[in-house]
PDB file of C-alpha atoms in Angstrom:
ATOM      1  CA  ALA A   1       1.419 -20.187  22.001  1.00 90.00           C
ATOM      2  CA  ARG A   2       3.801 -20.050  18.481  1.00 90.00           C
ATOM      3  CA  LEU A   3       2.274 -17.073  17.283  1.00 94.00           C
ATOM      4  CA  ALA A   4       2.018 -14.886  20.747  1.00 96.00           C
ATOM      5  CA  PRO A   5       5.294 -13.352  20.738  1.00 96.00           C
ATOM      6  CA  ALA A   6       5.280 -12.424  16.867  1.00 96.00           C
ATOM      7  CA  VAL A   7       1.674 -10.734  17.505  1.00 97.00           C
ATOM      8  CA  ALA A   8       2.575  -9.074  20.482  1.00 97.00           C
ATOM      9  CA  THR A   9       5.261  -7.545  18.386  1.00 97.00           C
ATOM     10  CA  ALA A  10       3.013  -6.335  15.827  1.00 97.00           C
ATOM     11  CA  ILE A  11       0.991  -4.786  18.528  1.00 97.00           C
ATOM     12  CA  GLY A  12       3.600  -2.953  19.651  1.00 97.00           C
ATOM     13  CA  PHE A  13       4.910  -1.830  16.369  1.00 97.00           C
ATOM     14  CA  VAL A  14       1.551  -0.707  15.491  1.00 97.00           C
ATOM     15  CA  GLN A  15       0.835   1.241  18.832  1.00 97.00           C
ATOM     16  CA  ALA A  16       4.218   2.751  18.496  1.00 97.00           C
ATOM     17  CA  MET A  17       3.447   3.942  14.927  1.00 96.00           C
ATOM     18  CA  VAL A  18      -0.329   5.339  15.829  1.00 97.00           C
ATOM     19  CA  GLU A  19       0.914   7.466  18.809  1.00 96.00           C
ATOM     20  CA  ALA A  20       3.171   9.010  17.021  1.00 96.00           C
ATOM     21  CA  LEU A  21       0.766  10.006  14.720  1.00 96.00           C
ATOM     22  CA  PRO A  22       0.638  14.091  14.901  1.00 96.00           C
ATOM     23  CA  SER A  23      -2.867  15.488  16.283  1.00 96.00           C
ATOM     24  CA  ALA A  24      -6.261  15.953  14.430  1.00 96.00           C
ATOM     25  CA  ARG A  25      -5.709  19.293  11.881  1.00 96.00           C
ATOM     26  CA  PRO A  26      -9.010  20.909  11.088  1.00 96.00           C
ATOM     27  CA  VAL A  27      -9.761  20.745   7.363  1.00 96.00           C
ATOM     28  CA  SER A  28     -12.780  22.536   6.042  1.00 95.00           C
ATOM     29  CA  SER A  29     -13.174  24.745   2.489  1.00 94.00           C
ATOM     30  CA  ALA A  30     -13.991  27.833   4.943  1.00 94.00           C
ATOM     31  CA  LEU A  31     -10.304  27.490   6.517  1.00 95.00           C
ATOM     32  CA  TRP A  32      -8.761  27.418   3.187  1.00 95.00           C
ATOM     33  CA  SER A  33      -7.982  31.127   2.939  1.00 93.00           C
ATOM     34  CA  SER A  34      -5.946  31.735   5.867  1.00 94.00           C
ATOM     35  CA  ASP A  35      -4.702  27.748   6.303  1.00 95.00           C
ATOM     36  CA  ARG A  36      -1.336  27.298   4.401  1.00 94.00           C
ATOM     37  CA  VAL A  37      -0.773  24.552   5.055  1.00 95.00           C
ATOM     38  CA  LEU A  38      -4.339  23.281   3.367  1.00 96.00           C
ATOM     39  CA  ARG A  39      -3.278  25.520   0.522  1.00 95.00           C
ATOM     40  CA  ALA A  40      -0.231  23.640   0.512  1.00 95.00           C
ATOM     41  CA  PHE A  41      -2.260  20.523   0.055  1.00 96.00           C
ATOM     42  CA  PHE A  42      -5.039  21.796  -1.940  1.00 96.00           C
ATOM     43  CA  ALA A  43      -5.355  23.952  -5.121  1.00 93.00           C
ATOM     44  CA  ALA A  44      -8.486  25.223  -4.668  1.00 95.00           C
ATOM     45  CA  PRO A  45     -11.270  25.258  -1.471  1.00 95.00           C
ATOM     46  CA  GLY A  46     -13.377  23.213  -3.247  1.00 94.00           C
ATOM     47  CA  ASP A  47     -11.110  20.801  -3.307  1.00 95.00           C
ATOM     48  CA  ILE A  48     -11.813  20.036   0.022  1.00 96.00           C
ATOM     49  CA  PRO A  49     -15.486  18.949  -0.231  1.00 95.00           C
ATOM     50  CA  ALA A  50     -14.955  17.214  -3.426  1.00 94.00           C
ATOM     51  CA  ALA A  51     -12.422  14.562  -1.531  1.00 94.00           C
ATOM     52  CA  LEU A  52     -14.215  14.582   1.423  1.00 94.00           C
ATOM     53  CA  GLY A  53     -17.446  13.665  -0.949  1.00 93.00           C
ATOM     54  CA  ARG A  54     -15.921  10.831  -2.316  1.00 91.00           C
ATOM     55  CA  SER A  55     -15.661   9.081   0.847  1.00 92.00           C
ATOM     56  CA  GLY A  56     -18.567   6.095   1.417  1.00 91.00           C
ATOM     57  CA  ASN A  57     -17.096   5.543   4.967  1.00 92.00           C
ATOM     58  CA  LEU A  58     -17.343   9.054   6.181  1.00 94.00           C
ATOM     59  CA  LYS A  59     -21.386   9.388   4.493  1.00 93.00           C
ATOM     60  CA  THR A  60     -22.108   6.144   6.145  1.00 93.00           C
ATOM     61  CA  LEU A  61     -20.755   7.373   9.716  1.00 95.00           C
ATOM     62  CA  PHE A  62     -22.792  10.977   9.327  1.00 95.00           C
ATOM     63  CA  ASP A  63     -25.977   9.048   8.036  1.00 94.00           C
ATOM     64  CA  LYS A  64     -25.120   6.345  11.080  1.00 94.00           C
ATOM     65  CA  PHE A  65     -24.875   9.180  13.992  1.00 95.00           C
ATOM     66  CA  PRO A  66     -27.398  12.285  12.932  1.00 94.00           C
ATOM     67  CA  GLU A  67     -26.255  13.859  16.134  1.00 95.00           C
ATOM     68  CA  LEU A  68     -22.543  13.986  14.842  1.00 95.00           C
ATOM     69  CA  ASP A  69     -21.062  17.456  13.796  1.00 95.00           C
ATOM     70  CA  GLU A  70     -17.586  16.420  13.345  1.00 96.00           C
ATOM     71  CA  ALA A  71     -15.581  13.270  12.330  1.00 97.00           C
ATOM     72  CA  CYS A  72     -12.134  12.401  11.927  1.00 97.00           C
ATOM     73  CA  VAL A  73     -10.617  10.601   9.230  1.00 97.00           C
ATOM     74  CA  THR A  74      -7.281   9.838   7.332  1.00 97.00           C
ATOM     75  CA  LEU A  75      -6.769  12.537   4.417  1.00 96.00           C
ATOM     76  CA  GLY A  76      -4.187  10.613   2.054  1.00 96.00           C
ATOM     77  CA  MET A  77      -2.333  12.140  -1.103  1.00 96.00           C
ATOM     78  CA  ALA A  78      -0.028  11.327  -3.315  1.00 96.00           C
ATOM     79  CA  ILE A  79       3.119  13.534  -3.140  1.00 95.00           C
ATOM     80  CA  ARG A  80       5.534  14.700  -6.194  1.00 94.00           C
ATOM     81  CA  GLU A  81       8.716  16.728  -6.088  1.00 92.00           C
ATOM     82  CA  GLN A  82       9.619  18.046  -9.436  1.00 92.00           C
ATOM     83  CA  GLN A  83      12.838  20.087 -10.627  1.00 87.00           C
ATOM     84  CA  ILE A  84      11.731  23.501 -12.161  1.00 83.00           C
ATOM     85  CA  LEU A  85      13.504  27.069 -13.326  1.00 80.00           C
ATOM     86  CA  GLY A  86      12.456  29.865 -11.083  1.00 72.00           C
ATOM     87  CA  THR A  87      13.257  33.056  -9.976  1.00 70.00           C
ATOM     88  CA  VAL A  88      15.129  33.733  -6.336  1.00 67.00           C
ATOM     89  CA  LEU A  89      15.923  37.448  -4.983  1.00 62.00           C
ATOM     90  CA  HIS A  90      19.263  37.362  -2.743  1.00 62.00           C
ATOM     91  CA  GLY A  91      19.325  40.553  -1.534  1.00 60.00           C
ATOM     92  CA  ALA A  92      18.457  43.089  -3.868  1.00 61.00           C
ATOM     93  CA  ILE A  93      19.787  41.060  -6.319  1.00 63.00           C
ATOM     94  CA  VAL A  94      17.388  38.652  -8.697  1.00 64.00           C
ATOM     95  CA  ARG A  95      18.734  35.350  -9.892  1.00 72.00           C
ATOM     96  CA  ARG A  96      17.082  33.900 -12.633  1.00 72.00           C
ATOM     97  CA  ASP A  97      16.649  30.280 -13.672  1.00 68.00           C
ATOM     98  CA  VAL A  98      17.332  28.887 -10.505  1.00 75.00           C
ATOM     99  CA  VAL A  99      16.905  25.161 -10.173  1.00 81.00           C
ATOM    100  CA  GLN A 100      14.331  24.731  -7.648  1.00 85.00           C
ATOM    101  CA  THR A 101      12.302  22.078  -6.268  1.00 91.00           C
ATOM    102  CA  SER A 102       8.444  22.282  -6.626  1.00 93.00           C
ATOM    103  CA  VAL A 103       6.051  20.048  -3.878  1.00 95.00           C
ATOM    104  CA  SER A 104       2.545  19.023  -5.499  1.00 95.00           C
ATOM    105  CA  PHE A 105      -0.195  16.782  -3.715  1.00 96.00           C
ATOM    106  CA  SER A 106      -2.804  15.047  -5.552  1.00 95.00           C
ATOM    107  CA  ASP A 107      -5.555  12.374  -5.476  1.00 95.00           C
ATOM    108  CA  HIS A 108      -6.881  12.972  -1.881  1.00 95.00           C
ATOM    109  CA  ARG A 109      -8.655  10.394  -0.521  1.00 93.00           C
ATOM    110  CA  THR A 110     -10.133   9.257   2.907  1.00 91.00           C
ATOM    111  CA  HIS A 111     -10.399   6.434   4.374  1.00 85.00           C
ATOM    112  CA  ALA A 112     -10.418   5.284   8.031  1.00 92.00           C
ATOM    113  CA  CYS A 113     -12.956   7.692   9.758  1.00 95.00           C
ATOM    114  CA  GLY A 114     -14.052   7.623  13.501  1.00 96.00           C
ATOM    115  CA  ARG A 115     -16.595   9.629  15.781  1.00 96.00           C
ATOM    116  CA  ASP A 116     -13.098  11.003  17.221  1.00 96.00           C
ATOM    117  CA  GLU A 117      -9.385  11.010  17.345  1.00 97.00           C
ATOM    118  CA  SER A 118      -9.336   8.335  19.789  1.00 96.00           C
ATOM    119  CA  GLU A 119     -11.384   5.870  17.271  1.00 97.00           C
ATOM    120  CA  LEU A 120      -9.875   6.880  14.491  1.00 97.00           C
ATOM    121  CA  ARG A 121      -6.539   6.127  15.792  1.00 97.00           C
ATOM    122  CA  ARG A 122      -7.455   2.588  17.054  1.00 97.00           C
ATOM    123  CA  LEU A 123      -8.880   2.153  13.416  1.00 96.00           C
ATOM    124  CA  VAL A 124      -5.353   3.192  11.875  1.00 96.00           C
ATOM    125  CA  GLY A 125      -3.862   0.610  14.024  1.00 96.00           C
ATOM    126  CA  VAL A 126      -6.297  -2.323  13.292  1.00 95.00           C
ATOM    127  CA  GLN A 127      -5.838  -1.620   9.587  1.00 94.00           C
ATOM    128  CA  ALA A 128      -2.065  -1.731   9.926  1.00 95.00           C
ATOM    129  CA  PHE A 129      -1.875  -4.901  11.771  1.00 95.00           C
ATOM    130  CA  GLU A 130      -4.705  -6.307   8.869  1.00 94.00           C
ATOM    131  CA  TYR A 131      -2.381  -4.726   6.285  1.00 93.00           C
ATOM    132  CA  LEU A 132       0.661  -6.917   7.539  1.00 94.00           C
ATOM    133  CA  LEU A 133      -1.571 -10.107   7.861  1.00 92.00           C
ATOM    134  CA  ALA A 134      -2.261  -9.417   4.063  1.00 90.00           C
ATOM    135  CA  GLN A 135       0.880  -9.557   3.045  1.00 90.00           C
ATOM    136  CA  ALA A 136       1.904 -12.773   4.448  1.00 89.00           C
ATOM    137  CA  LEU A 137      -1.414 -14.311   3.516  1.00 86.00           C
ATOM    138  CA  SER A 138      -0.142 -12.464   0.140  1.00 84.00           C
ATOM    139  CA  GLU A 139       3.258 -14.384   0.087  1.00 83.00           C
ATOM    140  CA  ILE A 140       1.748 -17.732   1.320  1.00 81.00           C
ATOM    141  CA  GLY A 141      -0.839 -17.817  -1.373  1.00 76.00           C
ATOM    142  CA  GLU A 142       2.614 -17.215  -3.636  1.00 72.00           C
ATOM    143  CA  ASP A 143       4.045 -20.592  -2.083  1.00 69.00           C
ATOM    144  CA  ARG A 144       0.953 -22.461  -2.658  1.00 68.00           C
ATOM    145  CA  VAL A 145       0.627 -21.550  -6.185  1.00 65.00           C
ATOM    146  CA  GLU A 146       4.353 -22.453  -6.737  1.00 67.00           C
ATOM    147  CA  ARG A 147       3.736 -25.652  -4.849  1.00 66.00           C
ATOM    148  CA  GLN A 148       0.967 -26.145  -6.889  1.00 64.00           C
ATOM    149  CA  GLU A 149       2.661 -25.925  -9.973  1.00 67.00           C
ATOM    150  CA  LEU A 150       5.854 -27.850  -8.975  1.00 65.00           C
ATOM    151  CA  GLU A 151       3.443 -30.860  -7.499  1.00 65.00           C
ATOM    152  CA  GLY A 152       2.097 -30.870 -11.047  1.00 69.00           C
ATOM    153  CA  ASN A 153       4.939 -31.046 -12.872  1.00 69.00           C
ATOM    154  CA  ARG A 154       6.204 -33.844 -10.819  1.00 68.00           C
ATOM    155  CA  ALA A 155       3.200 -36.147 -11.494  1.00 71.00           C
ATOM    156  CA  LEU A 156       3.752 -35.074 -15.159  1.00 72.00           C
ATOM    157  CA  ILE A 157       7.482 -36.297 -15.007  1.00 70.00           C
ATOM    158  CA  ARG A 158       6.845 -39.446 -13.302  1.00 70.00           C
ATOM    159  CA  ALA A 159       4.122 -40.290 -15.555  1.00 73.00           C
ATOM    160  CA  ARG A 160       6.551 -40.171 -18.498  1.00 69.00           C
ATOM    161  CA  LEU A 161       8.945 -41.543 -16.945  1.00 66.00           C
ATOM    162  CA  ARG A 162       6.755 -44.771 -15.826  1.00 70.00           C
ATOM    163  CA  LEU A 163       5.754 -44.905 -19.309  1.00 66.00           C
ATOM    164  CA  LEU A 164       9.662 -45.172 -20.939  1.00 63.00           C
ATOM    165  CA  ARG A 165      10.722 -47.773 -18.593  1.00 64.00           C
ATOM    166  CA  ASP A 166       7.412 -49.974 -18.936  1.00 61.00           C
ATOM    167  CA  GLN A 167       6.830 -49.196 -22.439  1.00 56.00           C
ATOM    168  CA  GLY A 168       9.456 -47.357 -24.583  1.00 53.00           C
ATOM    169  CA  PRO A 169       8.592 -43.943 -25.621  1.00 48.00           C
ATOM    170  CA  GLY A 170       5.063 -44.905 -26.656  1.00 47.00           C
ATOM    171  CA  LEU A 171       4.560 -45.027 -31.057  1.00 44.00           C
ATOM    172  CA  GLY A 172       8.131 -43.303 -30.796  1.00 48.00           C
ATOM    173  CA  SER A 173       9.695 -46.927 -29.947  1.00 48.00           C
ATOM    174  CA  MET A 174       8.675 -47.814 -33.436  1.00 46.00           C
ATOM    175  CA  PHE A 175      11.376 -45.377 -35.271  1.00 46.00           C
ATOM    176  CA  ALA A 176      13.459 -43.743 -32.066  1.00 50.00           C
ATOM    177  CA  ALA A 177      16.660 -45.627 -31.146  1.00 49.00           C
ATOM    178  CA  ALA A 178      17.195 -47.095 -27.525  1.00 52.00           C
ATOM    179  CA  ARG A 179      20.102 -44.233 -27.172  1.00 52.00           C
ATOM    180  CA  GLU A 180      17.561 -41.639 -27.589  1.00 55.00           C
ATOM    181  CA  ALA A 181      15.706 -43.062 -25.517  1.00 57.00           C
ATOM    182  CA  ALA A 182      17.884 -43.579 -23.007  1.00 63.00           C
ATOM    183  CA  SER A 183      18.639 -40.209 -23.158  1.00 69.00           C
ATOM    184  CA  GLU A 184      15.289 -38.548 -23.073  1.00 66.00           C
ATOM    185  CA  GLN A 185      14.578 -40.746 -19.852  1.00 68.00           C
ATOM    186  CA  GLY A 186      17.959 -39.212 -18.392  1.00 73.00           C
ATOM    187  CA  GLU A 187      16.716 -35.882 -18.777  1.00 74.00           C
ATOM    188  CA  LEU A 188      13.375 -36.753 -17.575  1.00 70.00           C
ATOM    189  CA  GLU A 189      15.013 -38.248 -14.553  1.00 71.00           C
ATOM    190  CA  ALA A 190      17.756 -34.831 -14.397  1.00 75.00           C
ATOM    191  CA  LYS A 191      14.486 -32.605 -14.369  1.00 75.00           C
ATOM    192  CA  LEU A 192      12.462 -35.006 -11.599  1.00 71.00           C
ATOM    193  CA  LEU A 193      15.779 -34.482  -9.107  1.00 75.00           C
ATOM    194  CA  ASP A 194      15.252 -30.530 -10.046  1.00 73.00           C
ATOM    195  CA  ASN A 195      11.762 -30.346  -9.077  1.00 68.00           C
ATOM    196  CA  GLU A 196      12.042 -32.360  -5.996  1.00 71.00           C
ATOM    197  CA  ARG A 197      14.876 -29.822  -4.587  1.00 74.00           C
ATOM    198  CA  GLN A 198      12.544 -27.066  -5.595  1.00 69.00           C
ATOM    199  CA  LEU A 199       9.751 -28.663  -3.240  1.00 65.00           C
ATOM    200  CA  GLU A 200      11.855 -29.298  -0.851  1.00 66.00           C
ATOM    201  CA  ALA A 201      13.101 -25.723  -0.554  1.00 67.00           C
ATOM    202  CA  ILE A 202       9.590 -24.652  -0.299  1.00 62.00           C
ATOM    203  CA  GLY A 203       8.142 -27.750   1.415  1.00 61.00           C
ATOM    204  CA  ASP A 204       5.852 -30.086  -0.006  1.00 56.00           C
ATOM    205  CA  SER A 205       1.833 -30.700   0.537  1.00 58.00           C
ATOM    206  CA  GLY A 206       2.431 -32.770   3.862  1.00 59.00           C
ATOM    207  CA  SER A 207       4.869 -29.290   5.358  1.00 68.00           C
ATOM    208  CA  ALA A 208       2.660 -26.669   4.100  1.00 74.00           C
ATOM    209  CA  LEU A 209       1.058 -26.056   7.338  1.00 81.00           C
ATOM    210  CA  GLU A 210       4.104 -26.073   9.238  1.00 83.00           C
ATOM    211  CA  MET A 211       6.026 -23.446   6.001  1.00 82.00           C
ATOM    212  CA  GLU A 212       2.923 -21.318   6.322  1.00 84.00           C
ATOM    213  CA  LEU A 213       3.092 -20.636  10.453  1.00 90.00           C
ATOM    214  CA  ALA A 214       6.497 -19.748   9.778  1.00 89.00           C
ATOM    215  CA  CYS A 215       5.889 -17.031   7.324  1.00 88.00           C
ATOM    216  CA  LEU A 216       2.834 -15.676   9.266  1.00 92.00           C
ATOM    217  CA  ILE A 217       5.635 -15.616  12.373  1.00 95.00           C
ATOM    218  CA  GLU A 218       8.302 -13.899   9.694  1.00 94.00           C
ATOM    219  CA  VAL A 219       6.087 -11.243   9.004  1.00 94.00           C
ATOM    220  CA  LEU A 220       4.588 -10.468  12.156  1.00 96.00           C
ATOM    221  CA  GLU A 221       8.192 -10.502  13.505  1.00 96.00           C
ATOM    222  CA  ASN A 222       9.133  -8.086  11.177  1.00 95.00           C
ATOM    223  CA  PRO A 223       6.634  -5.924  10.796  1.00 96.00           C
ATOM    224  CA  GLY A 224       9.297  -2.904   9.872  1.00 95.00           C
ATOM    225  CA  ARG A 225      10.065  -4.397   6.491  1.00 93.00           C
ATOM    226  CA  TYR A 226       6.541  -4.085   5.465  1.00 93.00           C
ATOM    227  CA  LEU A 227       5.253  -1.091   6.650  1.00 94.00           C
ATOM    228  CA  ARG A 228       6.882   2.124   7.726  1.00 95.00           C
ATOM    229  CA  VAL A 229       5.527   5.449   8.872  1.00 96.00           C
ATOM    230  CA  ALA A 230       7.649   8.638   9.344  1.00 95.00           C
ATOM    231  CA  GLN A 231       7.083  12.358  10.090  1.00 96.00           C
ATOM    232  CA  LYS A 232       7.919  15.274   7.958  1.00 95.00           C
ATOM    233  CA  ARG A 233       8.437  18.393   7.255  1.00 95.00           C
ATOM    234  CA  LEU A 234       8.670  20.683   4.216  1.00 95.00           C
ATOM    235  CA  ARG A 235       9.201  24.651   4.473  1.00 94.00           C
ATOM    236  CA  LEU A 236       7.071  25.887   1.349  1.00 93.00           C
ATOM    237  CA  ASN A 237       6.815  29.186   0.029  1.00 90.00           C
ATOM    238  CA  THR A 238       3.065  30.184  -1.295  1.00 88.00           C
ATOM    239  CA  MET A 239       3.855  29.052  -5.313  1.00 90.00           C
ATOM    240  CA  ASN A 240       4.288  25.241  -3.355  1.00 92.00           C
ATOM    241  CA  VAL A 241       8.417  25.340  -3.714  1.00 93.00           C
ATOM    242  CA  LEU A 242      10.957  24.367  -1.181  1.00 91.00           C
ATOM    243  CA  ILE A 243      12.867  27.049   0.369  1.00 88.00           C
ATOM    244  CA  ASP A 244      15.715  26.365   3.304  1.00 83.00           C
ATOM    245  CA  GLU A 245      15.708  27.811   6.467  1.00 79.00           C
ATOM    246  CA  THR A 246      17.831  31.019   5.422  1.00 73.00           C
ATOM    247  CA  SER A 247      15.769  32.596   2.773  1.00 75.00           C
ATOM    248  CA  SER A 248      13.681  35.751   4.236  1.00 73.00           C
ATOM    249  CA  GLU A 249      10.657  35.076   1.582  1.00 79.00           C
ATOM    250  CA  LEU A 250       7.064  34.161   2.841  1.00 84.00           C
ATOM    251  CA  ALA A 251       6.736  30.676   3.616  1.00 88.00           C
ATOM    252  CA  VAL A 252       5.186  27.925   5.638  1.00 92.00           C
ATOM    253  CA  ASP A 253       6.255  24.662   7.444  1.00 93.00           C
ATOM    254  CA  VAL A 254       3.972  22.248   6.066  1.00 96.00           C
ATOM    255  CA  ASP A 255       3.890  18.533   8.850  1.00 96.00           C
ATOM    256  CA  PHE A 256       2.610  15.586   7.256  1.00 96.00           C
ATOM    257  CA  SER A 257       3.421  11.543   7.532  1.00 97.00           C
ATOM    258  CA  ILE A 258       5.168   9.452   4.440  1.00 96.00           C
ATOM    259  CA  ALA A 259       3.585   5.920   4.965  1.00 95.00           C
ATOM    260  CA  ASP A 260       5.927   3.355   2.909  1.00 94.00           C
ATOM    261  CA  LEU A 261       4.320  -0.288   2.210  1.00 91.00           C
ATOM    262  CA  GLY A 262       6.918  -1.773   0.879  1.00 84.00           C
ATOM    263  CA  GLY A 263       4.922  -5.084   0.346  1.00 71.00           C
ATOM    264  CA  THR A 264       3.885  -6.921  -3.234  1.00 69.00           C
ATOM    265  CA  ARG A 265       2.561  -4.130  -4.208  1.00 76.00           C
ATOM    266  CA  PRO A 266       5.143  -0.801  -2.768  1.00 83.00           C
ATOM    267  CA  LEU A 267       3.154   2.222  -2.153  1.00 89.00           C
ATOM    268  CA  GLN A 268       4.764   5.247  -0.620  1.00 93.00           C
ATOM    269  CA  ARG A 269       1.419   7.866   0.405  1.00 95.00           C
ATOM    270  CA  ALA A 270       1.567  11.448   2.149  1.00 96.00           C
ATOM    271  CA  PHE A 271      -1.386  11.412   4.782  1.00 97.00           C
ATOM    272  CA  VAL A 272      -2.844  13.853   7.738  1.00 97.00           C
ATOM    273  CA  LEU A 273      -5.063  12.889  10.825  1.00 97.00           C
ATOM    274  CA  ALA A 274      -8.480  15.397  10.108  1.00 97.00           C
ATOM    275  CA  ARG A 275     -10.891  16.773  11.651  1.00 96.00           C
ATOM    276  CA  CYS A 276     -13.816  17.913   9.345  1.00 96.00           C
ATOM    277  CA  ALA A 277     -17.700  19.114   9.499  1.00 95.00           C
ATOM    278  CA  ARG A 278     -20.788  17.946   8.282  1.00 94.00           C
ATOM    279  CA  GLY A 279     -21.392  20.740   6.134  1.00 92.00           C
ATOM    280  CA  ASP A 280     -18.128  20.097   4.285  1.00 92.00           C
ATOM    281  CA  VAL A 281     -19.275  16.555   3.017  1.00 92.00           C
ATOM    282  CA  PRO A 282     -21.284  16.834   0.238  1.00 89.00           C
ATOM    283  CA  ALA A 283     -24.580  15.091  -0.330  1.00 76.00           C
ATOM    284  CA  GLN A 284     -24.693  12.045  -2.264  1.00 60.00           C
ATOM    285  CA  ALA A 285     -25.048  12.942  -5.554  1.00 49.00           C
ATOM    286  CA  ILE A 286     -27.950  11.590  -8.438  1.00 44.00           C
ATOM    287  CA  SER A 287     -26.093   9.184 -10.762  1.00 48.00           C
ATOM    288  CA  PHE A 288     -27.800   9.272 -13.786  1.00 45.00           C
ATOM    289  CA  ASP A 289     -25.884   6.712 -15.726  1.00 53.00           C
ATOM    290  CA  ASP A 290     -26.892   4.314 -12.742  1.00 52.00           C
ATOM    291  CA  ALA A 291     -30.467   5.215 -12.462  1.00 52.00           C
ATOM    292  CA  ALA A 292     -30.916   5.179 -16.234  1.00 56.00           C
ATOM    293  CA  ARG A 293     -30.227   1.018 -16.141  1.00 56.00           C
ATOM    294  CA  TYR A 294     -33.626   0.479 -14.315  1.00 51.00           C
ATOM    295  CA  LEU A 295     -35.461   2.015 -17.256  1.00 54.00           C
ATOM    296  CA  LEU A 296     -34.057  -0.388 -19.734  1.00 55.00           C
TER     297      LEU A 296
END
C-alpha cells in the first residue's frame, strides 16, 4: 500500500519516456552507402555486422525463432564532440583554420532486442524500471555498510569504556597517571556520542527496514534524478562536422536519443531503436583460445 503511489509514478515516467522514442530505423550494411545517417554513425559498412555480432542476446533471439527474418534492437553508442581547425567556404571566400566541432560515434553496442518494435519498447521500459530499482538497492546497500561500520565502532568504543571504568586502562594503569586515563575516557565518550548521532541520522538496525522502504519510495517518486532521456538533432556534413542551418554545405540531420544515467555511476550514451536483418548478424566465430583449454 505504501509503495503503490511511488511505483505508479515511476511506471508513468518510464511509459512516457518510451512513447517519446522515435520509430526504429533500419540498420544494415547494404544501406550504409545510401543512408547518410548510418554513415554518420558508422565509419564503414563492415562496422554494422561487427557491432550486431557482439550481441549474444540478438543471436539467441534469432536462434530461438528460426522463422524470424528481422529483429529490433537498441543500438547504443558513445558520442564525442571535439574542437578542430577546418576550412569553411563563405560564398566565394575560403576561410582556413576555422574552429569547428567534429562529432564521432563509437563503442556501438546492442542491448535489448525483441521480435518487433512493440516488444522492444516494452523491454526498454522494463529495463528502465529495473535500473531505478537497482539505484535504490545501491543506496540501501551503502547505508547498510555505513550502519554496520558505525555499529561495529560503537561496540568497540563501549568495550573500551567498560574496561576503563571497571579496571582502568589495562596494563597502562600501572604507569599512566589518573589524569591521562580520565582524558582517554572523555575522548571515548565524545566518540561514542558522535557515533550515536550518526546512527540516529541513518537509523539503527531496529529502524533499518523503515529507512530502506523510505529510500525505495524516494527513488521511485523521483525517477528523473536518476534517468533522463532526451531527443537530439545534429546537422552534420559528410565529415561529421557540425554545421549551422544557414550553411549551403551538403549535410544531413542526424536524430538520436541521449540517455543520462545519474545514479551511483553516472553515464551518458547516445542510442537509437533499430531494425536489423538476420543476414547482418554474423555467425558465431570459433574461439580457438577457448577450444585450446579443452585440450589441456
